[in-house]
XYZ file of N, CA, C and O in Angstrom:
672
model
N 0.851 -1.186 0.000
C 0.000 0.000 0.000
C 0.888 1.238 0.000
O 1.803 1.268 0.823
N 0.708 2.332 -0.889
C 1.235 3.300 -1.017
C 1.317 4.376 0.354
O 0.338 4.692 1.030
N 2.558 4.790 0.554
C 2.011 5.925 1.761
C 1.412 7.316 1.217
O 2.116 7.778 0.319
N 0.257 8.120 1.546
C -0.201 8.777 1.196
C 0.457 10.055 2.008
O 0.713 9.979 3.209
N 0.759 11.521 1.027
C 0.964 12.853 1.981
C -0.557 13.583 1.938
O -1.071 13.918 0.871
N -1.048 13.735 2.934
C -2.577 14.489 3.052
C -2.227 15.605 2.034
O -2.775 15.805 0.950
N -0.923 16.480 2.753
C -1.256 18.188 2.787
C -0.831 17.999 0.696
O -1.240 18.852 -0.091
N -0.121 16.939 0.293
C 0.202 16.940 -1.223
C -1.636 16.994 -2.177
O -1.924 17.609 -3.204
N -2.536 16.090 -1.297
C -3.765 15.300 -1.527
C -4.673 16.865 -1.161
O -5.693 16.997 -1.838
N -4.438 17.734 -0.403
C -5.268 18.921 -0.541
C -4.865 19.957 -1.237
O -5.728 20.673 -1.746
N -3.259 20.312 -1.441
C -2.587 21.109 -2.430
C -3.282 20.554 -4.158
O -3.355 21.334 -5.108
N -3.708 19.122 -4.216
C -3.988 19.349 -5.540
C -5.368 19.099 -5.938
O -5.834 19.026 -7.075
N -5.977 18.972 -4.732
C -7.483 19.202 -4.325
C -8.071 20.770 -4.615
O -9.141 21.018 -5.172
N -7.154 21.706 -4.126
C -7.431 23.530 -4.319
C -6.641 23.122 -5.348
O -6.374 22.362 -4.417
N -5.895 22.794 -6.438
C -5.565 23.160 -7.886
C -6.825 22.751 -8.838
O -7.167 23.443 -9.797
N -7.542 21.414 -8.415
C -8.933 21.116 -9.128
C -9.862 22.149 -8.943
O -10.447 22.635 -9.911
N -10.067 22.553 -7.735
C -10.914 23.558 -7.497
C -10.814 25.106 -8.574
O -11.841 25.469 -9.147
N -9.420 25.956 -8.758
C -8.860 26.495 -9.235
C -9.076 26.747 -10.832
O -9.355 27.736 -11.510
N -8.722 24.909 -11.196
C -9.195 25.041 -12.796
C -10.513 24.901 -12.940
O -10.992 25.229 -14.026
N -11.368 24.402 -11.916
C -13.484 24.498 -12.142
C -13.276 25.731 -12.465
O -13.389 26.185 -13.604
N -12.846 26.562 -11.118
C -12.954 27.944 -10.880
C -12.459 28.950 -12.828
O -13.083 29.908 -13.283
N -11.955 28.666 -13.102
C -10.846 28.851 -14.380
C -11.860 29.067 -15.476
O -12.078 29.958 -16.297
N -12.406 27.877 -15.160
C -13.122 27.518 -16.856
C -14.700 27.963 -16.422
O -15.404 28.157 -17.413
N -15.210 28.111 -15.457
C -16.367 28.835 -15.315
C -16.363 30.152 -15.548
O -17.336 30.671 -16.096
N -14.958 31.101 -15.058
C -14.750 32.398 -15.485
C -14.419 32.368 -16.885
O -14.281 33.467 -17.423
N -14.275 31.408 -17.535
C -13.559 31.996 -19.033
C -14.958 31.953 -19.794
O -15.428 32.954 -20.336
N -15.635 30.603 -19.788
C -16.830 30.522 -20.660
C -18.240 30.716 -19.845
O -19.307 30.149 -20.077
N -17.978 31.557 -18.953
C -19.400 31.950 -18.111
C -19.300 33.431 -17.966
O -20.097 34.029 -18.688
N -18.498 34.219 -17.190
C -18.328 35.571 -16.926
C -18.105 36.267 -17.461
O -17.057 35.954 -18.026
N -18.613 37.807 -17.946
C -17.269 38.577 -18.209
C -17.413 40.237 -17.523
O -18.244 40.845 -16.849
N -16.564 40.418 -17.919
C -16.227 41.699 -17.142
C -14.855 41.822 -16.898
O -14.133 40.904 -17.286
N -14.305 42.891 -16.266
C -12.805 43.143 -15.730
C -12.623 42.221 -14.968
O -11.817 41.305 -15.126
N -13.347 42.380 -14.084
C -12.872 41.619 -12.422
C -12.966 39.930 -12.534
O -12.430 39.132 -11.766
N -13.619 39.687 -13.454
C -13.827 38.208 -13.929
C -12.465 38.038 -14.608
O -11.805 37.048 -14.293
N -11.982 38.886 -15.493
C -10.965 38.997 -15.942
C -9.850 38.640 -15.768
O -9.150 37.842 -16.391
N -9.566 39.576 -14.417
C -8.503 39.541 -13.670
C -8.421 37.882 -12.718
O -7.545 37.056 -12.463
N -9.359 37.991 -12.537
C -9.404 36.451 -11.408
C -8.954 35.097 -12.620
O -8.225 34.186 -12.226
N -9.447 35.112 -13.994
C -9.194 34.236 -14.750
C -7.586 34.272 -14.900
O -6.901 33.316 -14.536
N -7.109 35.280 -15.384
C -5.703 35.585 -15.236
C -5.043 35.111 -14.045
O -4.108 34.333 -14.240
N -5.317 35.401 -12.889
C -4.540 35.351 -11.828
C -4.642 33.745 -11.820
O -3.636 33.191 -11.377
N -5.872 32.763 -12.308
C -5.995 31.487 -11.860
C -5.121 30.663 -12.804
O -4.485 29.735 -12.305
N -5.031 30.878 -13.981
C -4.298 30.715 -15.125
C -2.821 31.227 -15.124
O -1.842 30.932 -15.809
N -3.010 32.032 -14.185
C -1.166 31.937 -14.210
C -0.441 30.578 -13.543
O 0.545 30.178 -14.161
N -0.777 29.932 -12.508
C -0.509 29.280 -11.867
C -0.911 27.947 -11.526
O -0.251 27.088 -10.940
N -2.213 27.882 -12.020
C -2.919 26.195 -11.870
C -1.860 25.183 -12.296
O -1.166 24.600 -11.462
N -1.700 24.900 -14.176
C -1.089 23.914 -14.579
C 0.371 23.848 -14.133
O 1.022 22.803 -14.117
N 0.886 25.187 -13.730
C 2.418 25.032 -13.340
C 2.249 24.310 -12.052
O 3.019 23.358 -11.926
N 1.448 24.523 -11.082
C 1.229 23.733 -9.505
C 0.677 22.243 -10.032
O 1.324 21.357 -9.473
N 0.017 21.896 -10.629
C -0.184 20.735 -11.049
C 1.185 19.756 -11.276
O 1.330 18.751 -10.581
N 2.179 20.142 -12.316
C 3.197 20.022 -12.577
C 4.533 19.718 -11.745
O 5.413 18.857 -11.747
N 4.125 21.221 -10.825
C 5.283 21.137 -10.139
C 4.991 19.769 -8.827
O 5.633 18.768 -8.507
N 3.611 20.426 -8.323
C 3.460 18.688 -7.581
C 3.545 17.453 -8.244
O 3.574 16.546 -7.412
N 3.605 16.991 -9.551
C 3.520 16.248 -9.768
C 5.252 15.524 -10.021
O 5.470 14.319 -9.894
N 6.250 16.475 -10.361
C 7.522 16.185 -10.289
C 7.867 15.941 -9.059
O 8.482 14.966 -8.626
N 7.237 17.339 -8.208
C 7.433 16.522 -6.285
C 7.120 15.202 -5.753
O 7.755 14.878 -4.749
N 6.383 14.484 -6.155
C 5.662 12.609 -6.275
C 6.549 12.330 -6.834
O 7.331 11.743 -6.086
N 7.037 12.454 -8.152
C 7.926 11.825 -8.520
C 8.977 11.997 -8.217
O 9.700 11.202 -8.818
N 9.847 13.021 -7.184
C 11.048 12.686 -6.304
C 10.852 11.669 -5.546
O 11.669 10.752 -5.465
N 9.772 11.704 -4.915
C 9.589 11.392 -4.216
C 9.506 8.993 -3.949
O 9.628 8.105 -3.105
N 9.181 9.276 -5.626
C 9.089 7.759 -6.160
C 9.945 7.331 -6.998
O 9.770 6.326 -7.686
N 11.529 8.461 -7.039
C 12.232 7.705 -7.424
C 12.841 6.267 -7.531
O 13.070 5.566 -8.517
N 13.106 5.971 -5.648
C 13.667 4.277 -5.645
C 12.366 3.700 -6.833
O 12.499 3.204 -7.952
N 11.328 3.963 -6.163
C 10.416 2.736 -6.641
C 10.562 2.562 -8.005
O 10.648 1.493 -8.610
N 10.583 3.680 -8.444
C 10.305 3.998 -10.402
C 12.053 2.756 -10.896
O 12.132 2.267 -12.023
N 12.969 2.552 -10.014
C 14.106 2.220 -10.673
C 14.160 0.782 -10.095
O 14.903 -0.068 -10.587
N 13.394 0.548 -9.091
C 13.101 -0.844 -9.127
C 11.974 -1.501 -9.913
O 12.033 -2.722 -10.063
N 10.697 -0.650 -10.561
C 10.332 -1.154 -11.884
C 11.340 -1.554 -13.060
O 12.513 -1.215 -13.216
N 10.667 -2.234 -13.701
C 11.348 -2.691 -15.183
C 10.850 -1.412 -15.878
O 9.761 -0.861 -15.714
N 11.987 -1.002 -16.789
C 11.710 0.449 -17.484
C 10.230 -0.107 -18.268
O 9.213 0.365 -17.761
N 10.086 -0.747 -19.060
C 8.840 -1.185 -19.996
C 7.760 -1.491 -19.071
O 6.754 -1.773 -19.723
N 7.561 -1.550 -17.838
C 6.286 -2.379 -17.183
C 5.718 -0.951 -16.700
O 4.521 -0.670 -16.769
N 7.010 0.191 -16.049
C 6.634 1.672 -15.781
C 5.910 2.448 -17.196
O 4.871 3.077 -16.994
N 6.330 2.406 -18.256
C 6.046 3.208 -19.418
C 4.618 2.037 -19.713
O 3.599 2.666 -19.998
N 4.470 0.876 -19.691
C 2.918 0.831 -19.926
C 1.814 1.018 -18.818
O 0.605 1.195 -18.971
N 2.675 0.915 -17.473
C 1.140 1.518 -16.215
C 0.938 2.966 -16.612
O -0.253 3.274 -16.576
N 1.763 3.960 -16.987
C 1.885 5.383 -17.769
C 1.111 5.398 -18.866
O 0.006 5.941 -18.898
N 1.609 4.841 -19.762
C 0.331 4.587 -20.961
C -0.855 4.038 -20.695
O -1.817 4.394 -21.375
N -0.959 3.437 -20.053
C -2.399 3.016 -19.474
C -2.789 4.171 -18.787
O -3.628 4.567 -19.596
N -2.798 4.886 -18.017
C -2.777 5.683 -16.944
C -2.824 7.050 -17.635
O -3.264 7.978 -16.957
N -2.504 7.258 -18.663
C -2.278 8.756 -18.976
C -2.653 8.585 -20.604
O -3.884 8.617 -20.612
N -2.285 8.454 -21.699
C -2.354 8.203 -22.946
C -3.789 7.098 -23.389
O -4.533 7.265 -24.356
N -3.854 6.180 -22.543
C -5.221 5.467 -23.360
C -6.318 6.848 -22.832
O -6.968 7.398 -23.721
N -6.442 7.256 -21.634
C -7.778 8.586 -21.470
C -7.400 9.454 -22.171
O -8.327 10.261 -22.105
N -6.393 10.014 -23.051
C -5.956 10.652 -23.628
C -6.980 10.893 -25.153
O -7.483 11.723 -25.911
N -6.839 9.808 -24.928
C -6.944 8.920 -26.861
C -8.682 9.081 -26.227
O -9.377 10.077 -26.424
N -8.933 8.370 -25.780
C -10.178 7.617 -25.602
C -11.099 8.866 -25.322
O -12.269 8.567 -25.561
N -10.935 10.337 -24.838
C -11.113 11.433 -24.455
C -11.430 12.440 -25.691
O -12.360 13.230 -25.850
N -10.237 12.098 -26.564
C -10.063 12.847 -28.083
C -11.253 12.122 -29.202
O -12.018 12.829 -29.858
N -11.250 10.920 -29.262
C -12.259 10.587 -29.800
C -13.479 10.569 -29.361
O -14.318 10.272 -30.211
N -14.038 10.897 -27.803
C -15.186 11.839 -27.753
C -15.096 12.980 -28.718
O -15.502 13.171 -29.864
N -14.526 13.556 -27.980
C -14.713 15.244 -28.642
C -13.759 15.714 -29.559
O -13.153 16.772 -29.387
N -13.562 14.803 -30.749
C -13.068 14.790 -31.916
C -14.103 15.535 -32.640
O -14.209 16.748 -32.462
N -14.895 14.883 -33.464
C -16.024 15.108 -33.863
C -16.695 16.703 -33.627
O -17.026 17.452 -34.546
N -16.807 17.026 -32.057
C -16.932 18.463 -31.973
C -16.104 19.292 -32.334
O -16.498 20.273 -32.964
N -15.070 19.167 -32.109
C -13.859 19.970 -32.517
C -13.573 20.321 -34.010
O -13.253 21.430 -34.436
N -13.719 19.347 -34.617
C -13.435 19.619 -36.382
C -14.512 20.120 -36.878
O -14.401 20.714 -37.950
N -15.917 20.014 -36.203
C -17.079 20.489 -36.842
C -17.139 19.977 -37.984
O -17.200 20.644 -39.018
N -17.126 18.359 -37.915
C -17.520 17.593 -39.155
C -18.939 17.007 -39.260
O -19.374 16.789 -38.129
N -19.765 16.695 -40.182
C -20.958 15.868 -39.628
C -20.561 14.979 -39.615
O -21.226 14.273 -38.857
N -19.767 14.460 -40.036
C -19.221 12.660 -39.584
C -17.932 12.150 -39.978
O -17.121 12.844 -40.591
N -17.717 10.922 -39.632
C -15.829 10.678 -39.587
C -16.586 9.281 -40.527
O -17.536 8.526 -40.319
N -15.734 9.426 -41.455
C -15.969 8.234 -42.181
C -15.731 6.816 -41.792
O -16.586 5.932 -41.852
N -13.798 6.582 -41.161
C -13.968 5.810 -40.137
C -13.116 5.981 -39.106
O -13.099 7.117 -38.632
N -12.387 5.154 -38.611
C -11.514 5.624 -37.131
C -10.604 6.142 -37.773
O -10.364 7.335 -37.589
N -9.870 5.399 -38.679
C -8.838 6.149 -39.458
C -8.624 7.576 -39.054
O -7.979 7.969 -38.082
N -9.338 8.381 -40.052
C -9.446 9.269 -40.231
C -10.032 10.448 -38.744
O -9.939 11.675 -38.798
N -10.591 9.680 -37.567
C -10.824 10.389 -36.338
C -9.041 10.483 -35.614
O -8.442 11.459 -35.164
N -8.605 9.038 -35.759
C -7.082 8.832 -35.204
C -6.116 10.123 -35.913
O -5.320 10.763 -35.226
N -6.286 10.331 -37.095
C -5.438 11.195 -37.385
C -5.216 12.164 -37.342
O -4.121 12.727 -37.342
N -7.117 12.893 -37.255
C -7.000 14.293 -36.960
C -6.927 14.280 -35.726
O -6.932 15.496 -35.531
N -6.855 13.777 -34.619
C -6.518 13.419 -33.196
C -4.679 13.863 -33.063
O -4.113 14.738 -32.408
N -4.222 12.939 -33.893
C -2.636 13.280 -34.172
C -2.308 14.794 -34.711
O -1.398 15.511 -34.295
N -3.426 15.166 -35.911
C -2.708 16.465 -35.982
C -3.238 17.504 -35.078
O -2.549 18.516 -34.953
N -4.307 17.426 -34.452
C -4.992 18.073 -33.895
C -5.114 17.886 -32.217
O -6.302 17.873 -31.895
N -4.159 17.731 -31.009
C -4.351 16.621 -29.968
C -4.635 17.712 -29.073
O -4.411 17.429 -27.896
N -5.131 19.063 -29.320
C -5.498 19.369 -27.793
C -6.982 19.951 -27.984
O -7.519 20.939 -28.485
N -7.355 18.733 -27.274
C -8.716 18.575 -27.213
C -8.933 18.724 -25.628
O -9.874 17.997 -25.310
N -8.419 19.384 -24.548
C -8.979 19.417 -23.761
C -8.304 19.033 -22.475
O -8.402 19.508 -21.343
N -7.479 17.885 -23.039
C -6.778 16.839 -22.503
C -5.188 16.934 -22.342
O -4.670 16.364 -21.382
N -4.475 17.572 -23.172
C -3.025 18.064 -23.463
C -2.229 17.765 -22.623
O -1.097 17.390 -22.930
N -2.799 17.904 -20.900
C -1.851 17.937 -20.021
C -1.826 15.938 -19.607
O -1.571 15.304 -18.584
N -2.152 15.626 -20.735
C -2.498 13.726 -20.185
C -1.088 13.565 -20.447
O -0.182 13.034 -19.806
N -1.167 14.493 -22.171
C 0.030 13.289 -23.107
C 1.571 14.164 -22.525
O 2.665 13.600 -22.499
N 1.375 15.434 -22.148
C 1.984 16.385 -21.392
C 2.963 15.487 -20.120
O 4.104 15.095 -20.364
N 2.290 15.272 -18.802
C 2.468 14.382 -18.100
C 3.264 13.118 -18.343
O 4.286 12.757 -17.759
N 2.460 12.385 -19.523
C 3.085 11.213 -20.025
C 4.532 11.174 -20.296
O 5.300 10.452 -19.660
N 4.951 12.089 -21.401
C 6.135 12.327 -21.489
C 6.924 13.024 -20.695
O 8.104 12.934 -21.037
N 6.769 13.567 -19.932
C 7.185 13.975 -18.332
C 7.785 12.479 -17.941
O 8.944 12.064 -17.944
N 6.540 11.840 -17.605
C 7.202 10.614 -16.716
C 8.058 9.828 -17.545
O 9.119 9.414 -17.078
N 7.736 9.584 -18.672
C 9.072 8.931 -19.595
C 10.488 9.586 -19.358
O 11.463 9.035 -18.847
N 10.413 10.673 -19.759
C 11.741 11.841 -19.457
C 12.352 11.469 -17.853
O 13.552 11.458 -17.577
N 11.312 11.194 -16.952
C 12.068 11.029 -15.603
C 12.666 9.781 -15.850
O 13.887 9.631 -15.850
N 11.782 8.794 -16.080
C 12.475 7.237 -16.324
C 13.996 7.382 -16.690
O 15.021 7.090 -16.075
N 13.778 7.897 -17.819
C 14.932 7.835 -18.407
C 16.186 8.954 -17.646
O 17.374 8.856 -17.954
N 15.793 9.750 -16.867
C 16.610 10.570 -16.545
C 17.379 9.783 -15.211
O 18.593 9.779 -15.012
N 16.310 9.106 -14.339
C 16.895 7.584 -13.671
C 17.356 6.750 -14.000
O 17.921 5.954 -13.250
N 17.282 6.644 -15.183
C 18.019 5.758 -15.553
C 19.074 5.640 -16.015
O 19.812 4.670 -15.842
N 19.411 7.033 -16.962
C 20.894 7.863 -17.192
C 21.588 8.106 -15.519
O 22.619 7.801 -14.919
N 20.980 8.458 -15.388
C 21.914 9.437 -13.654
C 22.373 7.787 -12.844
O 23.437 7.590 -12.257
N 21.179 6.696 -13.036
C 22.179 5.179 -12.227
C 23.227 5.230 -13.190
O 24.331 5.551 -12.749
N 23.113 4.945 -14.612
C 24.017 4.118 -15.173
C 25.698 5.106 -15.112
O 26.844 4.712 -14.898
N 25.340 5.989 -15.303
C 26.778 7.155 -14.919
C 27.074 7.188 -13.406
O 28.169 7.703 -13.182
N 26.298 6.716 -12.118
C 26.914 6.349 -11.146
C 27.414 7.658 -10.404
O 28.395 7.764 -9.668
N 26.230 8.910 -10.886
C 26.304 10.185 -10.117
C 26.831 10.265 -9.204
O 26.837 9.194 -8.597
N 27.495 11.289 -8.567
C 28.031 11.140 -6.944
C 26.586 12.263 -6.263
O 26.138 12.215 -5.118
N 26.271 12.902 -7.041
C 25.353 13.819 -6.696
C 24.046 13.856 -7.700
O 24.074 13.617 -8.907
N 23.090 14.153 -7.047
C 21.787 14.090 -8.655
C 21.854 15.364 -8.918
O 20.845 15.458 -9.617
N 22.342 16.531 -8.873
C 22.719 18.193 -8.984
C 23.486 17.343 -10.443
O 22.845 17.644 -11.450
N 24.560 16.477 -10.729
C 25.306 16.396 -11.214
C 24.668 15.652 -12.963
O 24.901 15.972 -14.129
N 23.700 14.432 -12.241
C 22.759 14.055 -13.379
C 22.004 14.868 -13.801
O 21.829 14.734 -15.012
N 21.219 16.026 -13.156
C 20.169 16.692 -13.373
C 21.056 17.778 -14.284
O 20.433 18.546 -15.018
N 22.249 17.826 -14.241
C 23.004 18.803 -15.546
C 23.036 18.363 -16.752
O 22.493 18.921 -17.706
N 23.810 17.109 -16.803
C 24.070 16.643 -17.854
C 23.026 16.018 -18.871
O 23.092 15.765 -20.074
N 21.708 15.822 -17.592
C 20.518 15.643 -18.771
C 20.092 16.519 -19.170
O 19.687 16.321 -20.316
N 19.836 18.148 -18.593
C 19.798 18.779 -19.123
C 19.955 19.321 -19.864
O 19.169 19.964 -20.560
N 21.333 19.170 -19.921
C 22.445 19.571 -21.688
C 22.122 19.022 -22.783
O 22.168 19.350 -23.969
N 21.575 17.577 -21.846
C 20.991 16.790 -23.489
C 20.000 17.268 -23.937
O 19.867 17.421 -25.151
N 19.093 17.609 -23.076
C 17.766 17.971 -23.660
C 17.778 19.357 -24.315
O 17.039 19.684 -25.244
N 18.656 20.100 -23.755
C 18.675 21.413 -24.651
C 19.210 20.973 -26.200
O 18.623 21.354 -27.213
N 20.308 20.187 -26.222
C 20.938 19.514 -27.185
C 20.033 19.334 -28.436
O 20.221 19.860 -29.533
N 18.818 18.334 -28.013
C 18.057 17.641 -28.862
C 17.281 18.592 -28.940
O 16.905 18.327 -30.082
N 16.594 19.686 -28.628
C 15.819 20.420 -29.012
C 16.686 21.813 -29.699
O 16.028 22.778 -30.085
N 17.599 21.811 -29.764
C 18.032 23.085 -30.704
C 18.724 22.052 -31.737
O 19.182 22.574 -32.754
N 18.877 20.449 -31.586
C 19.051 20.221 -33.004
C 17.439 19.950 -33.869
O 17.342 19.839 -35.092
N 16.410 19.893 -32.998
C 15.385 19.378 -33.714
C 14.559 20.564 -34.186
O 13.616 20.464 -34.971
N 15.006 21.734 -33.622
C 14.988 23.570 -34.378
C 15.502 23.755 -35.660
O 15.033 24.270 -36.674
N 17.028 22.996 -35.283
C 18.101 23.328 -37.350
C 17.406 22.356 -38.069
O 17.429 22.507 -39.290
N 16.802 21.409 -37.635
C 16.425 20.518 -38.761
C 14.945 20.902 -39.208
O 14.403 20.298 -40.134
């Protein structure tokens, strides 16, 4: 049985609250002061979401590296990417403002070119937790003396791969 932190379990209890709060001011209210409160809630929801959610995952490092890398990336895909999918093809259909999808094909793809349906922060997350896997799994195999020390050098990579995947 997992140990549970309450005060983590009410910190993201007021972030649910926050984004109700969010999306009732955006497509219900308007005015300045509605305004301002949407702003102020939107500055900060998905980053606290986030940031607690990397805090769990310090927190589950051992465990994540005593999984088998492949058994972690499919409870993740199960867990994050099938509601993803399964979410988008609800509200596929609304989104393109088609009268109809001829067959899945063609719902799957505009899903691919089209994936934020609502959901963004699933597949968001997902690759988050892949990125940690792997960032545990780089930082064992180099035999860090410090994780200050892994948490650089993956970094470098990742800047790496994204200003080569800019020139290309």
């Amino acid at each position: 049985m997992e140990n549970r932190i309450d005060s983590l379990d009410v910190a993201k209890g007021i972030c649910i609250l926050f984004v109700v709060m969010g999306h009732i001011l955006q497509y219900n209210c308007e005015g300045n002061g509605a305004r301002i409160v949407f702003d102020f809630i939107y500055s900060f929801h998905m980053p606290a979401f986030m940031l607690l959610s990397g805090y769990v995952a310090s927190l589950s490092r051992d465990r994540v590296m005593k999984e088998k890398a492949m058994a972690f990336i499919k409870k993740k895909f199960v867990s994050l990417v099938i509601p993803f999918l399964v979410w988008g093809l609800v509200v596929m259909p609304f989104i393109v403002r088609r009268d109809s999808f001829s067959c899945f094909s063609t719902i799957a793809k505009e899903l691919a070119l089209q994936p934020d349906t609502g959901a963004w922060f699933l597949i968001s997350l997902f690759c988050i937790q892949v990125y940690f896997l792997l960032f545990c799994l780089f930082a064992n195999t180099l035999k860090c003396k410090t994780q200050m020390n892994a948490e650089t050098i993956s970094l470098a990579v990742v800047f790496g791969v994204l200003l080569w995947g800019i020139r290309s």
